[in-house]
Coordinates of C-alpha atoms in Angstrom, one line a residue:
X20 CA 67.9 61.7 110.5
X21 CA 65.5 63.2 113.4
X22 CA 65.2 66.6 114.3
X23 CA 63.8 65.4 118.0
X24 CA 65.7 62.6 118.5
X25 CA 69.1 61.5 119.1
X26 CA 71.6 60.0 116.4
X27 CA 71.8 56.2 116.2
X28 CA 75.1 54.7 118.4
X29 CA 77.8 53.5 115.7
X30 CA 78.2 50.0 117.3
X31 CA 74.7 49.2 116.7
X32 CA 74.1 45.7 114.8
X33 CA 71.9 45.5 111.4
X34 CA 69.4 44.3 113.2
X35 CA 69.4 47.0 116.1
X36 CA 69.7 49.4 113.5
X37 CA 66.5 48.4 112.0
X38 CA 65.1 48.3 115.5
X39 CA 66.1 51.7 116.2
X40 CA 64.8 52.9 113.1
X41 CA 61.0 51.6 113.6
X42 CA 61.2 52.7 117.0
X43 CA 62.2 56.1 115.9
X44 CA 59.4 55.8 112.9
X45 CA 57.0 55.3 115.9
X46 CA 58.4 58.0 118.1
X47 CA 58.2 60.5 114.8
X48 CA 54.5 59.9 114.6
X49 CA 53.8 60.3 117.9
X50 CA 55.3 63.9 117.7
X51 CA 53.6 64.9 115.0
X52 CA 50.0 64.0 116.8
X53 CA 51.4 65.5 120.0
X54 CA 52.8 68.8 118.4
X55 CA 49.6 69.7 116.8
X56 CA 47.9 68.9 120.6
X57 CA 50.3 70.1 123.0
X58 CA 51.0 73.7 123.6
X59 CA 53.9 73.7 123.9
X60 CA 55.6 70.4 122.7
X61 CA 58.1 70.4 125.5
X62 CA 61.6 68.7 126.2
X63 CA 60.0 66.4 128.9
X64 CA 57.9 64.5 126.3
X65 CA 60.9 64.3 123.8
X66 CA 63.0 62.8 126.8
X67 CA 60.7 60.1 127.2
X68 CA 60.1 59.5 123.5
X69 CA 63.9 59.0 123.1
X70 CA 63.8 56.7 126.3
X71 CA 61.4 54.2 123.8
X72 CA 63.9 55.1 120.3
X73 CA 66.7 54.0 122.2
X74 CA 65.2 50.8 123.8
X75 CA 65.8 51.7 127.0
X76 CA 62.0 52.2 127.8
X77 CA 58.9 50.5 126.0
X78 CA 56.3 52.7 123.5
X79 CA 53.8 51.9 127.2
X80 CA 56.1 52.8 129.4
X81 CA 57.1 56.2 127.1
X82 CA 53.1 56.8 126.8
X83 CA 52.4 56.5 130.6
X84 CA 55.1 58.7 131.2
X85 CA 54.1 61.1 128.6
X86 CA 50.2 60.8 130.3
X87 CA 51.9 61.2 133.5
X88 CA 53.4 65.0 132.7
X89 CA 49.9 65.5 131.0
X90 CA 48.6 65.2 134.8
X91 CA 51.1 67.2 136.4
X92 CA 51.2 69.8 133.6
X93 CA 47.5 70.5 133.2
X94 CA 47.9 73.6 131.2
X95 CA 49.9 71.6 128.6
X96 CA 46.8 69.2 127.8
X97 CA 45.4 71.4 125.2
X98 CA 43.0 69.4 123.0
X99 CA 43.8 66.3 123.8
X100 CA 40.6 66.2 126.5
X101 CA 37.7 63.8 125.4
X102 CA 34.9 65.4 123.7

């Protein structure tokens, strides 16, 4: 059970559940990374990753939207800047 993402819809097939769990795992890894870098980790980032978990966006699309978010909110960019 994720503290960030919505639960799986009950109507998913076993294959869809497996895919959902995989996407959620990847998104949780992204959250862990971003939580250490972005101050604060806001609801827009969670929403973009939720789209990925739900299968309505690819990982690339979710990451692109997060990058766009950081570009619009540079104060949240934190230590993600290249050193």
